[in-house]
């Protein structure tokens, strides 16, 4: 479509939909109109993609994830359709700013943080590299809560993202499946003497899929993200007459759990997991049966990926369908299951390793429990005599009345991967070392990545333009070509152009900050950014203690030569996570104190932006100078905001944790500020049990001064919260070694301060970071999953001269 056609079609569609012309329409009506033009355009490709895959009998991958975090889709779909420029110009000629329409779209926030965002970056990359891969998840009625600050406390408001409808989704009622939750089950011989399950009571619920097109980058490929919503089947209406009964059903897909790291026995959560697992696996099998291939060959056509343990029941559900419905023998079904399934581990934090009590699992999905019990029994039988008794007891699925979901996922699949080199090594040497002894060949690494297009072309058009002018635009397709920038490391003009793009982005963020927080910040100051979920292991507290140190130092000597800094935070705390909410309160109160203190001459500012989400990330990241990646070494599996920030020219201050290690390897020590304990030093402390936070507090004057400020009234209004944090450090011996790393962190911060003073040096470091970010493209990550784990291949379909669709299948 060209611009003239677009304008004509746009005006016509607006008239059809709303009986209006451009001058009268609201941004929302214009957004709806543009969106509907887009979906009608790509729907053809969507249908065609599906037909192509089917005709080519392509093996398909299904990415099961309890979270997806796509953010806004309007501009990313425009970009991938190749329409962005054309539409932006066309609308401008009609007197409309595309950005005003984009603002209308609510963020699709069906995820908490990194895990969900990774799933969405993968969806984009899978489509963009032409891979036959689909998402499978839950269509939560309410996304992650909206965060507001009241009296500097976090307050949570519901996120009613569907209120005005969702124009990207298509309800597919005809593709619904039924899912049984609760009740009892017993086995009874059928007419051939085979045991078959007889179900009693329980709820039969309808799972209705809502499909969203995942538009590939300029390749006419549109894959599917399928999200399931619960409904009461019409024939069961009579059973759910009361409001309470109906509510009990609707709750199932109502809210996203706002806590991705602790699993306090929550039946609803387990029901959610089984619901989307069963619906997804059933619909995959229905599709496979339409291919009319023997069940024995399903592993050649289907790959199912278990993203973290929440969908681990895929293993048992797949077994259930193969043995109960398809009547396969156990052994055959089990071999197929292992070949179809693969699993990604995302954390080594003990509280996040999901376990469910036997009672709970029996009450939610009794047949699944029976199957897990049998898997466990056979596992023990198979391992007996091969491995020692203790090892078997540690690795079996059912232990002490609990079902270990990670064990189920590992035993029931052919691949277990970590998400950064360090993390994958830790899995092998510590966290999952028992399993590594049993199944060494199953373990592999797939370092996370990010969808480059969103985090450069969409989020940072200013920098993108400089890149185009400098190295051409091939980096837009091939992020590795960002390396070409290295040829301009000594080129003042290029360095200046990048610096002025950064300044422009900082000015834009400064005016957003002025508008939303009423804080004036100096765009020439260092913009120092920490954006991620609020969690003790991520150590926002370490950042805060350093700020307090700078503040106290400035109070003593206001003439100190430090570069002005703006510390920017974005973080939500899980509503039930008391400590994390206290940290927010203390940062906010410190901000009130410091931002109003005129004696320090605007050398320090703290800005805590409300409601951190993908859209806010897109505003902040292009304006960042410094990227805070300061988790305790060994705790952050990978991190991905570290990648987004380096890509946008921020300099990383980091511990050697997660993918920070690979960032250091990529840019070299001179282009990153590394500090703190290493992972092996942390483990040594665990082993020797010889860490004493109190000793550091007593012996180190700097630490003492700063920590005391939490409880001595230096920061007003934090009586209880300051004490709570103080206690976490001193009374409970500082679980995440904040005080141990403090001095080293301050030194690293000083080196950042020094480097920033030398503008040219800073610009070179920044350029190096951009130039080396290409290796973190999720396009490459998903290609590695495709080749090593899923064994799927891209199909590019094109029409030959006679208009017949041809398939080019090749590995990129
Ligand atoms: C990238 C991203 C994250 C992940 O951040 P980490 O620092 O890697 O934990 C979380 N939330 C949002 C909105 C993101 O875009």
mmCIF file of C-alpha atoms in Angstrom, residues 5 51 68 72 75 88 99 154 254 261 349 371 431 442 464 468 531 604 654 808:
data_model
loop_
_atom_site.group_PDB
_atom_site.id
_atom_site.type_symbol
_atom_site.label_atom_id
_atom_site.label_comp_id
_atom_site.label_asym_id
_atom_site.label_seq_id
_atom_site.Cartn_x
_atom_site.Cartn_y
_atom_site.Cartn_z
ATOM 1 C CA UNK A 5 -4.015 4.693 -0.903
ATOM 2 C CA UNK A 51 -1.534 -22.840 5.263
ATOM 3 C CA UNK A 68 3.715 -12.730 28.063
ATOM 4 C CA UNK A 72 2.044 -1.912 23.063
ATOM 5 C CA UNK A 75 4.083 0.643 16.286
ATOM 6 C CA UNK A 88 3.421 8.063 10.075
ATOM 7 C CA UNK A 99 2.423 8.917 18.632
ATOM 8 C CA UNK A 154 3.317 1.826 46.659
ATOM 9 C CA UNK A 254 -8.932 -13.310 35.973
ATOM 10 C CA UNK A 261 9.180 -15.762 42.708
ATOM 11 C CA UNK A 349 16.409 -18.895 43.926
ATOM 12 C CA UNK A 371 0.389 -40.080 36.082
ATOM 13 C CA UNK A 431 21.578 -26.347 41.619
ATOM 14 C CA UNK A 442 20.382 -32.899 28.303
ATOM 15 C CA UNK A 464 18.801 4.734 14.844
ATOM 16 C CA UNK A 468 21.903 4.668 9.457
ATOM 17 C CA UNK A 531 14.837 -0.495 36.158
ATOM 18 C CA UNK A 604 22.014 14.834 43.074
ATOM 19 C CA UNK A 654 27.772 -4.567 37.230
ATOM 20 C CA UNK A 808 12.141 -22.219 0.542
#
